[in-house]
Structure formats: C-alpha cells, structure tokens
C-alpha cells in the first residue's frame, strides 16, 4: 500500500464509520464493482472517492470525471488524492481539465492543487495556464497568494522562458518575490 492510499484510507475511515462497504471497496480487485460505485445513485462521497482513486491509480479512465470533480473540491485532502490518481491515470484530457480549473476566476480558492498538477504534468497547457493564473493573481489586494506562489514555483520548475514577464512582475510582491527570483534563475537565458 503506497503512502497516498494509506492516507486516503486513514482519512476516509472515520467518514465511512468503519462500514463493511468501506472495507469491501478497499479490498476488492474487481474494477467493474468499483466503476459501478461511480454511477450508482445515493453512494456517499467517500465511496466514490475510494472507487475513483483506485480506478485512476490503476489506469482505468472511467475514473476521470469523478477525479476532476474531486480535484476541485473544497477539502484540500480530497484534492491531493485526486491529483495523485490523475497523474497515474495518464488520461490525455487531464491537462486541459486542470488548466480549466486553475484559470477559473470564480474557483481561485480551490485552484492550488490543479496548479500543482499542471506543473507536474509538464503538458503544453501548463505554462499558458499558470502564466494566465499568476498574472490575474498579481492584482493588489488579491487574497489567494498561496495559489500565486504555486504558480511561481510551477513556472520555475517548467523552465519555459514564456514565463519571464509574469515572474518579473511577481518580484515586488512580498510573499512571492523570493520564489520569483528562484524561478527566474531556473529559466533558460534569452
């Protein structure tokens, strides 16, 4: 059992109340049983999360939609689990979905994990989405500095010179300046 799966089971165990259904979903090797959980009515969120996580980590694309919904959840721990499973899933729709979540100005408070996922995916959508999101977050009084910091760090790790202007614009921001300097050092010259 990997660390992410152990974290998921520890977290959802309380939510599930130690039910038999919880133990069965953790133990089953039947992908069809897990996939049914995603579409059956009146299934609790914890059951859908377990099923989507297990299917996603196993490369089963039926988990994609549920994982994207969980990536945009208000509970950060659900977002972390979803991002982990989406990376392992390898679905070609993931970068576009993560970019849509990261750039949605109405959901900025929940964009931290989509931003981090974009940086980890290193997809063609990653740099434009992170540049766009960071540019929007550099406005005075913007409260989502953690999302902005994740954009700065992600752009540094992606080492794409298209990020230079927005990273330079981030330099004067007290919470972003040091990270922006480091990210600029990681960019290629030119």
CSV table of C-alpha atoms in Angstrom, one decimal:
chain,number,residue,atom,x,y,z
A,1,UNK,CA,0.0,0.0,0.0
A,2,UNK,CA,1.6,3.3,-1.1
A,3,UNK,CA,1.6,6.4,1.1
A,4,UNK,CA,-1.2,8.2,-0.8
A,5,UNK,CA,-3.5,5.1,-0.5
A,6,UNK,CA,-2.7,4.8,3.2
A,7,UNK,CA,-3.5,8.5,3.7
A,8,UNK,CA,-6.8,8.1,1.9
A,9,UNK,CA,-7.9,5.1,3.9
A,10,UNK,CA,-7.0,6.7,7.2
A,11,UNK,CA,-8.9,9.9,6.3
A,12,UNK,CA,-12.0,8.2,4.9
A,13,UNK,CA,-12.2,5.5,7.6
A,14,UNK,CA,-13.7,8.0,10.0
A,15,UNK,CA,-16.0,9.4,7.4
A,16,UNK,CA,-17.2,5.9,6.5
A,17,UNK,CA,-17.7,4.9,10.1
A,18,UNK,CA,-15.8,1.7,9.6
A,19,UNK,CA,-18.6,0.2,7.5
A,20,UNK,CA,-18.4,-3.1,5.7
A,21,UNK,CA,-18.9,-1.3,2.4
A,22,UNK,CA,-15.7,0.7,3.2
A,23,UNK,CA,-13.7,-2.4,3.9
A,24,UNK,CA,-15.0,-4.1,0.7
A,25,UNK,CA,-14.2,-1.2,-1.5
A,26,UNK,CA,-10.6,-1.1,-0.2
A,27,UNK,CA,-10.1,-4.8,-0.7
A,28,UNK,CA,-11.9,-5.6,-4.0
A,29,UNK,CA,-9.8,-6.2,-7.1
A,30,UNK,CA,-12.9,-6.1,-9.3
A,31,UNK,CA,-12.7,-2.9,-11.5
A,32,UNK,CA,-16.4,-3.4,-12.5
A,33,UNK,CA,-17.5,-3.2,-8.9
A,34,UNK,CA,-15.5,0.0,-8.4
A,35,UNK,CA,-16.8,1.5,-11.6
A,36,UNK,CA,-20.4,0.8,-10.5
A,37,UNK,CA,-19.8,2.9,-7.4
A,38,UNK,CA,-19.2,5.9,-9.6
A,39,UNK,CA,-22.6,5.8,-11.3
A,40,UNK,CA,-24.9,4.3,-8.6
A,41,UNK,CA,-27.3,6.7,-7.0
A,42,UNK,CA,-27.1,7.7,-3.4
A,43,UNK,CA,-23.5,6.5,-2.9
A,44,UNK,CA,-21.7,8.6,-0.3
A,45,UNK,CA,-18.8,10.8,-1.4
A,46,UNK,CA,-16.2,8.7,0.5
A,47,UNK,CA,-17.3,5.6,-1.5
A,48,UNK,CA,-17.0,7.4,-4.8
A,49,UNK,CA,-13.6,8.8,-3.8
A,50,UNK,CA,-12.2,5.4,-3.0
A,51,UNK,CA,-13.5,3.9,-6.2
A,52,UNK,CA,-12.2,6.8,-8.4
A,53,UNK,CA,-8.8,6.8,-6.6
A,54,UNK,CA,-8.4,3.0,-7.0
A,55,UNK,CA,-9.5,3.0,-10.7
A,56,UNK,CA,-7.4,6.1,-11.5
A,57,UNK,CA,-4.3,4.7,-9.9
A,58,UNK,CA,-4.9,1.5,-12.0
A,59,UNK,CA,-5.2,3.4,-15.2
A,60,UNK,CA,-9.0,3.0,-15.7
A,61,UNK,CA,-10.3,6.1,-17.5
A,62,UNK,CA,-13.8,5.6,-16.1
A,63,UNK,CA,-12.5,7.4,-13.0
A,64,UNK,CA,-11.6,10.6,-14.9
A,65,UNK,CA,-14.7,12.7,-14.4
A,66,UNK,CA,-15.0,11.9,-10.7
A,67,UNK,CA,-11.3,12.6,-10.1
A,68,UNK,CA,-11.7,16.0,-11.8
A,69,UNK,CA,-14.6,16.9,-9.6
A,70,UNK,CA,-12.6,15.9,-6.6
A,71,UNK,CA,-9.6,17.9,-7.8
A,72,UNK,CA,-11.9,21.0,-7.5
A,73,UNK,CA,-13.3,20.1,-4.1
A,74,UNK,CA,-13.3,22.4,-1.1
A,75,UNK,CA,-11.5,19.8,1.0
A,76,UNK,CA,-7.8,20.0,0.2
A,77,UNK,CA,-7.1,16.4,1.2
A,78,UNK,CA,-9.6,15.2,-1.4
A,79,UNK,CA,-7.8,17.4,-4.0
A,80,UNK,CA,-4.4,15.9,-3.1
A,81,UNK,CA,-5.7,12.3,-3.6
A,82,UNK,CA,-7.4,13.2,-6.8
A,83,UNK,CA,-4.3,14.9,-8.2
A,84,UNK,CA,-2.2,11.8,-7.3
A,85,UNK,CA,-4.7,9.5,-9.1
A,86,UNK,CA,-5.0,11.8,-12.1
A,87,UNK,CA,-1.2,11.8,-12.6
A,88,UNK,CA,-1.1,8.0,-12.5
A,89,UNK,CA,-4.2,7.7,-14.7
A,90,UNK,CA,-2.4,9.4,-17.6
A,91,UNK,CA,-5.6,10.4,-19.4
A,92,UNK,CA,-4.9,12.9,-22.2
A,93,UNK,CA,-7.8,15.1,-21.0
A,94,UNK,CA,-6.2,15.8,-17.7
A,95,UNK,CA,-4.0,18.8,-18.6
A,96,UNK,CA,-7.0,20.6,-20.3
A,97,UNK,CA,-9.2,19.9,-17.3
A,98,UNK,CA,-6.6,21.0,-14.8
A,99,UNK,CA,-6.0,24.2,-16.8
A,100,UNK,CA,-9.7,25.0,-16.9
A,101,UNK,CA,-9.8,24.6,-13.1
A,102,UNK,CA,-6.7,26.6,-12.5
A,103,UNK,CA,-7.8,29.5,-14.7
A,104,UNK,CA,-11.4,29.7,-13.4
A,105,UNK,CA,-11.5,33.1,-11.6
A,106,UNK,CA,-14.7,32.0,-9.7
A,107,UNK,CA,-12.9,29.0,-8.2
A,108,UNK,CA,-9.5,30.5,-7.4
A,109,UNK,CA,-9.7,29.5,-3.8
A,110,UNK,CA,-9.7,25.8,-4.9
A,111,UNK,CA,-7.0,26.2,-7.6
A,112,UNK,CA,-3.9,25.2,-5.6
A,113,UNK,CA,-4.0,21.5,-6.5
A,114,UNK,CA,-4.9,22.0,-10.2
A,115,UNK,CA,-2.0,24.5,-10.4
A,116,UNK,CA,0.4,22.0,-8.8
A,117,UNK,CA,-0.9,19.2,-11.0
A,118,UNK,CA,-0.3,21.3,-14.1
A,119,UNK,CA,3.3,21.9,-13.2
A,120,UNK,CA,3.8,18.2,-12.5
A,121,UNK,CA,2.2,17.2,-15.8
A,122,UNK,CA,4.5,19.4,-17.9
A,123,UNK,CA,1.9,19.4,-20.7
A,124,UNK,CA,1.6,22.1,-23.4
A,125,UNK,CA,-1.3,23.6,-21.4
A,126,UNK,CA,0.8,24.0,-18.3
A,127,UNK,CA,2.8,27.2,-18.9
A,128,UNK,CA,-0.1,29.2,-20.6
A,129,UNK,CA,-2.5,28.3,-17.8
A,130,UNK,CA,0.0,29.1,-15.0
A,131,UNK,CA,1.0,32.4,-16.6
A,132,UNK,CA,-2.6,33.4,-17.0
A,133,UNK,CA,-3.5,32.5,-13.4
A,134,UNK,CA,-0.4,34.2,-11.9
A,135,UNK,CA,-1.0,37.3,-14.0
A,136,UNK,CA,-4.6,37.6,-12.6
A,137,UNK,CA,-3.4,37.0,-9.1
A,138,UNK,CA,-0.8,39.8,-9.1
A,139,UNK,CA,-3.5,42.5,-8.7
A,140,UNK,CA,-3.4,44.5,-5.4
A,141,UNK,CA,-5.3,43.0,-2.6
A,142,UNK,CA,-5.6,39.5,-4.1
A,143,UNK,CA,-6.1,37.1,-1.2
A,144,UNK,CA,-5.0,33.9,-2.9
A,145,UNK,CA,-1.3,34.3,-2.5
A,146,UNK,CA,-0.7,30.5,-1.9
A,147,UNK,CA,-2.1,29.8,-5.4
A,148,UNK,CA,0.1,32.6,-6.8
A,149,UNK,CA,3.1,31.1,-5.1
A,150,UNK,CA,2.3,27.6,-6.5
A,151,UNK,CA,2.1,29.3,-10.0
A,152,UNK,CA,5.5,30.9,-9.5
A,153,UNK,CA,7.1,27.7,-8.3
A,154,UNK,CA,5.5,25.7,-11.1
A,155,UNK,CA,6.7,28.1,-13.7
A,156,UNK,CA,10.2,27.8,-12.4
A,157,UNK,CA,10.1,24.1,-12.5
A,158,UNK,CA,8.8,24.1,-16.1
A,159,UNK,CA,11.8,26.2,-17.2
A,160,UNK,CA,9.9,28.0,-20.0
A,161,UNK,CA,11.1,31.5,-21.0
A,162,UNK,CA,7.5,32.5,-21.8
A,163,UNK,CA,7.1,32.8,-18.1
A,164,UNK,CA,9.8,35.5,-17.7
A,165,UNK,CA,7.5,38.6,-17.9
A,166,UNK,CA,5.0,37.4,-15.3
A,167,UNK,CA,7.7,36.2,-13.0
A,168,UNK,CA,9.4,39.6,-13.2
A,169,UNK,CA,6.1,41.2,-12.4
A,170,UNK,CA,5.9,39.0,-9.3
A,171,UNK,CA,9.3,40.1,-7.9
A,172,UNK,CA,7.9,43.1,-5.9
A,173,UNK,CA,5.2,41.1,-4.2
A,174,UNK,CA,6.4,40.4,-0.6
A,175,UNK,CA,5.1,36.8,-0.5
A,176,UNK,CA,6.2,35.9,-4.0
A,177,UNK,CA,9.5,37.8,-4.5
A,178,UNK,CA,12.0,35.2,-3.3
A,179,UNK,CA,10.2,32.4,-5.1
A,180,UNK,CA,10.0,34.5,-8.3
A,181,UNK,CA,13.8,35.2,-8.1
A,182,UNK,CA,14.5,31.5,-7.8
A,183,UNK,CA,12.1,30.7,-10.7
A,184,UNK,CA,13.7,33.3,-12.9
A,185,UNK,CA,17.1,31.6,-12.2
A,186,UNK,CA,15.7,28.3,-13.5
A,187,UNK,CA,14.6,29.8,-16.8
A,188,UNK,CA,16.9,29.5,-19.9
A,189,UNK,CA,18.7,32.6,-21.0
A,190,UNK,CA,17.2,34.6,-23.8
